[in-house]
Amino acid sequence: MIGWREDGRDRSARWRSESGAAPPRRVVVADDATRADEAYRLACEGTALLWRGDFQNARQLLAAMARRADRTPRSRRRKPEPPQVQAFHLYRQARAQRAHTLGMLLIPFEPGHTIPLRRAPDVAQACTEAYGPDDEPYVTSLRELLGIIGAHEWREKGVPIPALGDDHIHPHYGVFSPVRGEYVDLVAQAPLPATTVAFDIGTGTGVLAAVLARRGVRRIVATDQDPRALACAIENVERLDVAKHVEPVEADLFPDGRAPLIVCNPPWVPGKPATPLERAVYDPDGRMLRGFLAGLADHLEPGGEGWLILSDLAEHLGLRTRADLMGLVDAAGLAVAGRLDARPAHPRAADPDDPLHAARAAETTTLWRLTSTR
Ligand SMILES: C[S@@+](CC[C@H](N)C(=O)[O-])C[C@H]1O[C@@H](n2cnc3c(N)ncnc32)[C@H](O)[C@@H]1O
């Protein structure tokens, strides 16, 4: 719950945050008369602003607050560049602080996910997709709401996947979206060791299972731990008319049994996710990567291949070395039978203002073809 004073009365409402943000302790009422400097100052101090004005003005206020958050203080500009790993931690800290501050502008909801503000859009469908049905009032941050609206638009529109002949994958809220197509192309190009059975470990939207099905693999067991991902994968493989070949299974890593081909695209950066939405990017202590490698030999059929898809961004950031990775491969009784590389084509790789530009510009995504040495 959050509490505030309004019209001389103490008021309260249920707090919602899919990103796991704690309810703000101090809340004041704000409206069209609230100035951006004042709003930004309050937000930096940890005071949230519950919006009562025009919805579109709240969007503009949030954009003005974001511009203030992105101004680099003069004192920081001339400091020497810290080493890459430190730069990465500072970058994450700054992003978390920015998210915290911008999360202080709050929007009230009435039952049925309706917003009782002037010029508010109809977000009932988008919020139902992210939160489930709701028939009680609540408050959430405008920043989270904009993320939910954006996710709904992507879900409607879909992401074109060249490896699927430009058919679309429709990601659900909170499910890893295959916007970076280069890793999907690697799975479309690598020579198939067999077309009988494959496992897709951590299937997300189901994109890799769908690519394997289109390549003629007759049965693909697609696992994930996240029920949202499984629901999303089921919808996508149905839409793409490959559902008869794909069996979604809720599992921690591997399903039962063995397969001649096991594919896994774990989160690429070891680290603690700051929010549940970061779980597809950050792998705490490299748990999924280690778990996949450690269990692979026991799930491969003789002569089978494990395809590990991993970018070397973590290596460029100083968070993992190539020797660490090869050590894990070796210790798991595996050998590298081959590799396919791709250079990322995403726009941030070419953005010199991105604080992680050097690492992103040097990044290579690799499909490692692994075989058992046992
Ligand atoms: C980086 S995403 C990749 C999704 C999809 N395979 C792709 O390539 O677009 C990693 C996925 O692994 C799932 N995952 C994480 N840990 C897992 C585990 N222990 N067992 C099964 N799935 C897991 C996440 O929920 C997420 O959907």
Coordinates of C-alpha atoms and ligand atoms in Angstrom, one line a residue:
M1 CA 0.0 0.0 0.0
I2 CA 1.0 3.6 -0.4
G3 CA -0.4 6.5 1.6
W4 CA -0.8 10.3 1.0
R5 CA -2.8 13.3 2.1
E6 CA -5.3 14.9 -0.2
D7 CA -8.1 17.4 0.4
G8 CA -7.3 17.3 4.1
R9 CA -7.8 13.5 4.3
D10 CA -5.4 10.5 4.6
R11 CA -5.8 8.3 1.5
S12 CA -4.2 5.0 0.5
A13 CA -4.1 2.7 -2.5
R14 CA -2.6 -0.7 -3.5
W15 CA 0.9 -0.4 -5.0
R16 CA 1.8 -2.4 -8.1
S17 CA 5.2 -2.9 -9.6
E18 CA 6.2 -5.7 -12.0
S19 CA 9.7 -4.4 -11.8
G20 CA 9.8 -5.1 -8.1
A21 CA 10.2 -1.5 -7.0
A22 CA 9.3 -0.9 -3.3
P23 CA 6.3 1.3 -2.6
P24 CA 7.4 4.9 -2.2
R25 CA 7.4 6.0 1.4
R26 CA 6.4 9.6 0.7
V27 CA 3.7 10.6 -1.8
V28 CA 2.4 14.0 -2.7
V29 CA -0.3 15.0 -5.2
A30 CA 0.8 16.6 -8.4
D31 CA -1.0 18.1 -11.4
D32 CA -0.6 20.2 -14.5
A33 CA 0.7 23.1 -12.4
T34 CA 3.7 21.0 -11.2
R35 CA 7.0 22.2 -12.7
A36 CA 9.6 19.8 -14.1
D37 CA 12.4 21.1 -11.8
E38 CA 10.3 20.7 -8.7
A39 CA 9.1 17.2 -9.8
Y40 CA 12.6 16.2 -10.5
R41 CA 13.9 17.5 -7.2
L42 CA 11.2 15.7 -5.2
A43 CA 11.8 12.4 -7.2
C44 CA 15.5 12.6 -6.5
E45 CA 14.7 13.0 -2.8
G46 CA 12.6 9.9 -2.9
T47 CA 9.2 11.6 -2.8
A48 CA 6.7 10.2 -5.3
L49 CA 4.2 12.4 -7.2
L50 CA 0.7 11.0 -7.6
W51 CA -0.7 12.5 -10.8
R52 CA -4.1 14.1 -10.9
G53 CA -3.7 16.2 -14.1
D54 CA -4.0 15.5 -17.8
F55 CA -2.4 12.1 -18.7
Q56 CA -0.5 13.5 -21.8
N57 CA 1.0 16.2 -19.6
A58 CA 2.3 13.5 -17.3
R59 CA 4.1 11.9 -20.2
Q60 CA 5.7 15.3 -21.1
L61 CA 6.6 15.8 -17.4
L62 CA 8.3 12.4 -17.4
A63 CA 10.2 13.2 -20.5
A64 CA 11.4 16.5 -18.9
M65 CA 12.5 14.6 -15.8
A66 CA 14.4 12.1 -18.0
R67 CA 16.3 14.9 -19.7
R68 CA 17.3 16.2 -16.3
A69 CA 18.4 12.7 -15.2
D70 CA 20.5 12.4 -18.4
R71 CA 22.4 15.6 -18.0
T72 CA 26.0 14.8 -17.1
P73 CA 27.2 16.8 -14.1
R74 CA 30.2 19.0 -15.0
S75 CA 32.3 17.5 -12.2
R76 CA 31.9 14.0 -13.7
R77 CA 32.9 14.9 -17.3
R78 CA 36.6 15.4 -16.9
K79 CA 37.3 12.3 -14.8
P80 CA 39.5 9.7 -16.4
E81 CA 37.8 6.6 -17.8
P82 CA 37.6 3.9 -15.2
P83 CA 38.6 0.3 -16.1
Q84 CA 35.9 -1.5 -18.2
V85 CA 34.5 -3.7 -15.4
Q86 CA 34.2 -0.7 -13.1
A87 CA 32.6 1.3 -15.9
F88 CA 30.1 -1.4 -16.3
H89 CA 29.1 -1.5 -12.6
L90 CA 28.9 2.3 -12.5
Y91 CA 26.7 2.2 -15.6
R92 CA 24.3 -0.3 -14.0
Q93 CA 24.3 1.8 -10.8
A94 CA 23.5 4.9 -12.8
R95 CA 20.7 3.2 -14.7
A96 CA 19.2 1.8 -11.5
Q97 CA 19.3 5.3 -9.9
R98 CA 17.7 6.8 -13.1
A99 CA 15.0 4.1 -13.1
H100 CA 14.3 4.8 -9.4
T101 CA 14.0 8.5 -9.9
L102 CA 11.8 8.3 -13.0
G103 CA 9.6 5.7 -11.2
M104 CA 8.4 8.4 -8.8
L105 CA 5.7 9.8 -11.1
L106 CA 2.6 7.7 -10.3
I107 CA -0.7 7.0 -12.1
P108 CA -3.9 6.0 -10.3
F109 CA -6.1 3.2 -11.7
E110 CA -9.7 2.4 -11.2
P111 CA -11.0 -1.2 -11.3
G112 CA -10.7 -2.8 -14.7
H113 CA -7.3 -1.1 -15.4
T114 CA -9.0 2.3 -16.3
I115 CA -7.2 5.5 -15.7
P116 CA -9.4 8.3 -14.2
L117 CA -7.4 11.2 -15.9
R118 CA -8.1 13.5 -18.8
R119 CA -6.8 12.3 -22.2
A120 CA -5.9 8.9 -20.7
P121 CA -5.6 6.1 -23.3
D122 CA -7.4 2.8 -23.0
V123 CA -4.8 0.5 -21.5
A124 CA -7.1 -2.2 -20.2
Q125 CA -5.8 -4.8 -22.7
A126 CA -2.1 -3.9 -22.2
C127 CA -2.4 -4.0 -18.4
T128 CA -4.4 -7.3 -18.4
E129 CA -1.6 -8.8 -20.5
A130 CA 1.0 -7.7 -17.9
Y131 CA -0.8 -7.9 -14.6
G132 CA -3.8 -10.2 -15.3
P133 CA -7.4 -9.2 -14.7
D134 CA -7.9 -6.7 -11.9
D135 CA -11.1 -5.3 -10.3
E136 CA -9.6 -3.2 -7.5
P137 CA -8.0 0.3 -7.7
Y138 CA -4.2 0.5 -7.6
V139 CA -1.3 2.9 -8.3
T140 CA 1.7 2.2 -10.5
S141 CA 4.5 4.3 -12.0
L142 CA 4.0 6.0 -15.3
R143 CA 7.3 4.6 -16.4
E144 CA 6.2 1.0 -15.8
L145 CA 2.9 1.8 -17.6
L146 CA 4.7 3.1 -20.6
G147 CA 6.8 -0.1 -20.7
I148 CA 3.6 -2.2 -20.5
I149 CA 2.1 -0.1 -23.4
G150 CA 5.3 -0.6 -25.5
A151 CA 5.3 -4.4 -24.8
H152 CA 1.6 -4.6 -25.8
E153 CA 2.4 -2.8 -29.1
W154 CA 5.3 -5.2 -29.8
R155 CA 3.0 -8.2 -29.0
E156 CA 0.4 -6.9 -31.4
K157 CA 2.9 -6.0 -34.2
G158 CA 5.4 -8.8 -33.7
V159 CA 9.2 -8.9 -34.4
P160 CA 10.1 -9.9 -38.0
I161 CA 12.4 -12.8 -38.0
P162 CA 14.4 -13.2 -41.3
A163 CA 15.3 -16.8 -40.4
L164 CA 11.5 -17.5 -40.5
G165 CA 11.1 -16.0 -43.9
D166 CA 10.1 -12.7 -42.2
D167 CA 7.3 -14.3 -40.3
H168 CA 6.8 -12.6 -37.0
I169 CA 7.4 -13.6 -33.4
H170 CA 5.0 -11.9 -30.9
P171 CA 6.7 -11.5 -27.6
H172 CA 4.7 -11.2 -24.4
Y173 CA 5.3 -8.8 -21.6
G174 CA 8.4 -9.9 -19.6
V175 CA 9.5 -12.5 -22.2
F176 CA 12.9 -12.1 -23.9
S177 CA 12.3 -10.6 -27.3
P178 CA 14.4 -11.8 -30.3
V179 CA 15.0 -8.2 -31.6
R180 CA 18.7 -9.1 -32.2
G181 CA 18.3 -11.4 -35.1
E182 CA 21.9 -12.4 -35.6
Y183 CA 21.8 -15.2 -33.0
V184 CA 18.6 -16.6 -34.6
D185 CA 20.4 -16.7 -38.0
L186 CA 23.2 -18.8 -36.5
V187 CA 20.6 -21.4 -35.4
A188 CA 19.2 -21.3 -38.9
Q189 CA 22.6 -21.8 -40.5
A190 CA 24.5 -24.4 -38.4
P191 CA 24.6 -27.9 -39.9
L192 CA 21.9 -30.1 -38.2
P193 CA 23.3 -33.3 -36.6
A194 CA 19.8 -34.9 -36.8
T195 CA 16.2 -34.1 -37.5
T196 CA 14.5 -36.5 -35.1
V197 CA 14.5 -34.7 -31.8
A198 CA 15.9 -31.5 -30.3
F199 CA 15.7 -29.8 -26.9
D200 CA 15.4 -26.0 -26.8
I201 CA 16.5 -25.0 -23.2
G202 CA 15.0 -21.7 -22.0
T203 CA 12.7 -21.3 -25.1
G204 CA 11.4 -17.8 -24.3
T205 CA 9.2 -16.7 -27.2
G206 CA 9.8 -20.2 -28.8
V207 CA 11.7 -18.5 -31.6
L208 CA 14.6 -21.1 -31.8
A209 CA 12.1 -24.1 -31.5
A210 CA 10.2 -22.6 -34.4
V211 CA 13.4 -22.2 -36.5
L212 CA 14.3 -25.8 -35.9
A213 CA 10.8 -27.0 -36.8
R214 CA 10.9 -25.0 -40.0
R215 CA 14.3 -26.6 -40.7
G216 CA 12.6 -30.0 -40.5
V217 CA 13.3 -31.2 -36.9
R218 CA 10.3 -33.4 -36.2
R219 CA 10.0 -33.0 -32.4
I220 CA 11.3 -30.2 -30.3
V221 CA 10.9 -30.2 -26.5
A222 CA 11.0 -26.6 -25.5
T223 CA 11.6 -25.9 -21.8
D224 CA 11.3 -22.7 -19.7
Q225 CA 10.9 -22.0 -16.0
D226 CA 8.8 -18.9 -16.6
P227 CA 5.1 -19.6 -17.2
R228 CA 4.8 -16.4 -19.2
A229 CA 7.5 -17.6 -21.6
L230 CA 5.7 -21.0 -22.0
A231 CA 2.4 -19.3 -22.8
C232 CA 4.1 -17.0 -25.2
A233 CA 6.0 -19.9 -26.9
I234 CA 2.7 -21.9 -27.3
E235 CA 1.0 -18.9 -28.9
N236 CA 3.9 -18.3 -31.3
V237 CA 4.3 -21.9 -32.5
E238 CA 0.6 -22.1 -33.1
R239 CA 0.6 -18.9 -35.1
L240 CA 3.6 -20.2 -37.2
D241 CA 1.8 -23.6 -37.7
V242 CA 4.6 -25.7 -36.2
A243 CA 2.8 -26.5 -32.9
K244 CA 2.6 -30.2 -33.8
H245 CA 6.4 -30.4 -33.7
V246 CA 6.9 -28.4 -30.5
E247 CA 6.2 -29.6 -27.0
P248 CA 6.5 -26.9 -24.4
V249 CA 7.5 -28.2 -20.9
E250 CA 8.0 -26.3 -17.6
A251 CA 11.4 -27.4 -16.4
D252 CA 14.6 -26.2 -14.7
L253 CA 16.9 -26.6 -17.7
F254 CA 16.6 -30.1 -19.3
P255 CA 13.5 -32.2 -19.8
D256 CA 13.8 -36.0 -19.2
G257 CA 15.7 -38.1 -21.7
R258 CA 18.3 -37.5 -24.3
A259 CA 18.4 -35.8 -27.7
P260 CA 20.8 -35.6 -30.6
L261 CA 20.6 -31.8 -30.6
I262 CA 20.2 -29.5 -27.6
V263 CA 20.1 -25.7 -28.1
C264 CA 20.5 -23.1 -25.4
N265 CA 20.7 -19.3 -25.5
P266 CA 21.2 -18.3 -21.8
P267 CA 21.3 -14.7 -20.6
W268 CA 24.7 -13.4 -21.9
V269 CA 26.0 -11.4 -18.9
P270 CA 26.8 -12.8 -15.5
G271 CA 25.3 -10.6 -12.8
K272 CA 22.3 -10.1 -10.5
P273 CA 19.2 -8.9 -12.3
A274 CA 18.0 -5.6 -10.8
T275 CA 14.4 -6.3 -11.8
P276 CA 12.5 -9.4 -12.9
L277 CA 12.5 -8.0 -16.4
E278 CA 16.4 -8.2 -16.5
R279 CA 16.4 -12.0 -15.9
A280 CA 16.7 -12.6 -19.6
V281 CA 19.9 -10.5 -19.8
Y282 CA 21.7 -11.2 -16.5
D283 CA 22.5 -14.7 -15.4
P284 CA 23.1 -14.7 -11.6
D285 CA 26.6 -16.2 -11.1
G286 CA 26.3 -17.7 -14.6
R287 CA 23.9 -20.2 -13.2
M288 CA 22.1 -21.1 -16.4
L289 CA 25.3 -21.2 -18.4
R290 CA 27.0 -23.5 -15.9
G291 CA 23.9 -25.6 -15.4
F292 CA 23.5 -26.1 -19.2
L293 CA 27.2 -27.1 -19.7
A294 CA 27.3 -29.3 -16.6
G295 CA 24.2 -31.3 -17.6
L296 CA 24.7 -31.4 -21.4
A297 CA 26.7 -34.6 -21.8
D298 CA 24.1 -36.5 -19.7
H299 CA 21.4 -35.5 -22.1
L300 CA 23.1 -35.9 -25.5
E301 CA 22.6 -39.0 -27.5
P302 CA 25.9 -40.5 -28.8
G303 CA 27.2 -38.4 -31.6
G304 CA 24.9 -35.5 -30.7
E305 CA 25.6 -31.8 -30.5
G306 CA 24.9 -29.1 -28.0
W307 CA 24.6 -25.6 -29.4
L308 CA 25.4 -22.9 -26.9
I309 CA 24.6 -19.4 -28.1
L310 CA 26.7 -16.8 -26.3
S311 CA 28.0 -13.3 -27.0
D312 CA 31.4 -12.4 -25.7
L313 CA 30.2 -9.0 -24.3
A314 CA 30.9 -10.3 -20.8
E315 CA 34.5 -11.0 -21.8
H316 CA 34.9 -7.4 -23.2
L317 CA 33.4 -6.1 -20.0
G318 CA 35.9 -8.1 -17.8
L319 CA 33.1 -10.1 -16.2
R320 CA 34.2 -13.5 -17.6
T321 CA 37.3 -14.7 -19.5
R322 CA 37.4 -17.0 -22.5
A323 CA 39.5 -19.3 -20.3
D324 CA 36.7 -19.5 -17.8
L325 CA 34.3 -20.5 -20.5
M326 CA 36.6 -23.1 -22.0
G327 CA 37.3 -24.4 -18.4
L328 CA 33.6 -25.0 -17.9
V329 CA 33.3 -26.8 -21.3
D330 CA 36.3 -29.0 -20.4
A331 CA 35.2 -29.8 -16.9
A332 CA 31.7 -30.9 -18.2
G333 CA 33.3 -33.5 -20.4
L334 CA 32.7 -31.5 -23.6
A335 CA 34.7 -30.5 -26.6
V336 CA 34.2 -27.8 -29.2
A337 CA 33.4 -29.4 -32.6
G338 CA 33.1 -26.0 -34.4
R339 CA 31.8 -22.5 -34.1
L340 CA 29.7 -20.0 -36.1
D341 CA 30.2 -16.3 -35.4
A342 CA 28.1 -13.2 -36.1
R343 CA 28.6 -9.6 -35.5
P344 CA 25.7 -7.8 -33.8
A345 CA 23.8 -5.4 -36.0
H346 CA 21.9 -3.6 -33.2
P347 CA 22.1 0.2 -33.2
R348 CA 23.8 0.5 -29.8
A349 CA 26.9 -1.3 -31.2
A350 CA 27.5 1.8 -33.4
D351 CA 26.6 4.5 -30.8
P352 CA 29.8 6.1 -29.6
D353 CA 27.9 7.9 -26.8
D354 CA 26.9 4.6 -25.2
P355 CA 29.1 4.3 -22.1
L356 CA 29.7 0.6 -23.0
H357 CA 30.5 1.4 -26.7
A358 CA 34.0 -0.1 -26.7
A359 CA 32.7 -3.5 -25.4
R360 CA 29.6 -3.4 -27.6
A361 CA 31.6 -2.5 -30.8
A362 CA 34.0 -5.5 -30.2
E363 CA 31.1 -7.9 -29.5
T364 CA 30.8 -11.2 -31.4
T365 CA 27.9 -13.7 -30.9
T366 CA 29.0 -17.3 -31.3
L367 CA 27.1 -20.6 -31.7
W368 CA 29.4 -23.1 -30.0
R369 CA 28.9 -26.7 -31.4
L370 CA 29.7 -28.9 -28.4
T371 CA 30.1 -32.7 -28.3
S372 CA 30.5 -35.1 -25.4
T373 CA 34.0 -36.5 -24.8
R374 CA 32.7 -39.3 -22.4
Ligands
LIG1 C1 18.1 -15.1 -23.1 S1 16.5 -15.9 -23.0 C2 16.5 -16.8 -24.5 C3 15.1 -17.1 -25.0 C4 15.0 -17.8 -26.4 N1 15.6 -19.1 -26.4 C5 15.7 -16.9 -27.4 O1 16.8 -17.3 -27.9 O2 15.2 -15.9 -27.8 C6 16.7 -17.1 -21.7 C7 15.4 -17.9 -21.4 O3 15.8 -18.9 -20.4 C8 14.8 -19.0 -19.4 N2 15.5 -19.7 -18.3 C9 16.3 -19.1 -17.3 N3 16.7 -20.0 -16.4 C10 16.1 -21.2 -16.8 C11 16.2 -22.5 -16.3 N4 16.9 -22.8 -15.2 N5 15.5 -23.5 -16.9 C12 14.7 -23.2 -18.0 N6 14.6 -21.9 -18.6 C13 15.3 -21.0 -18.0 C14 14.3 -17.6 -19.2 O4 13.0 -17.6 -18.7 C15 14.4 -17.1 -20.7 O5 13.1 -17.3 -21.3

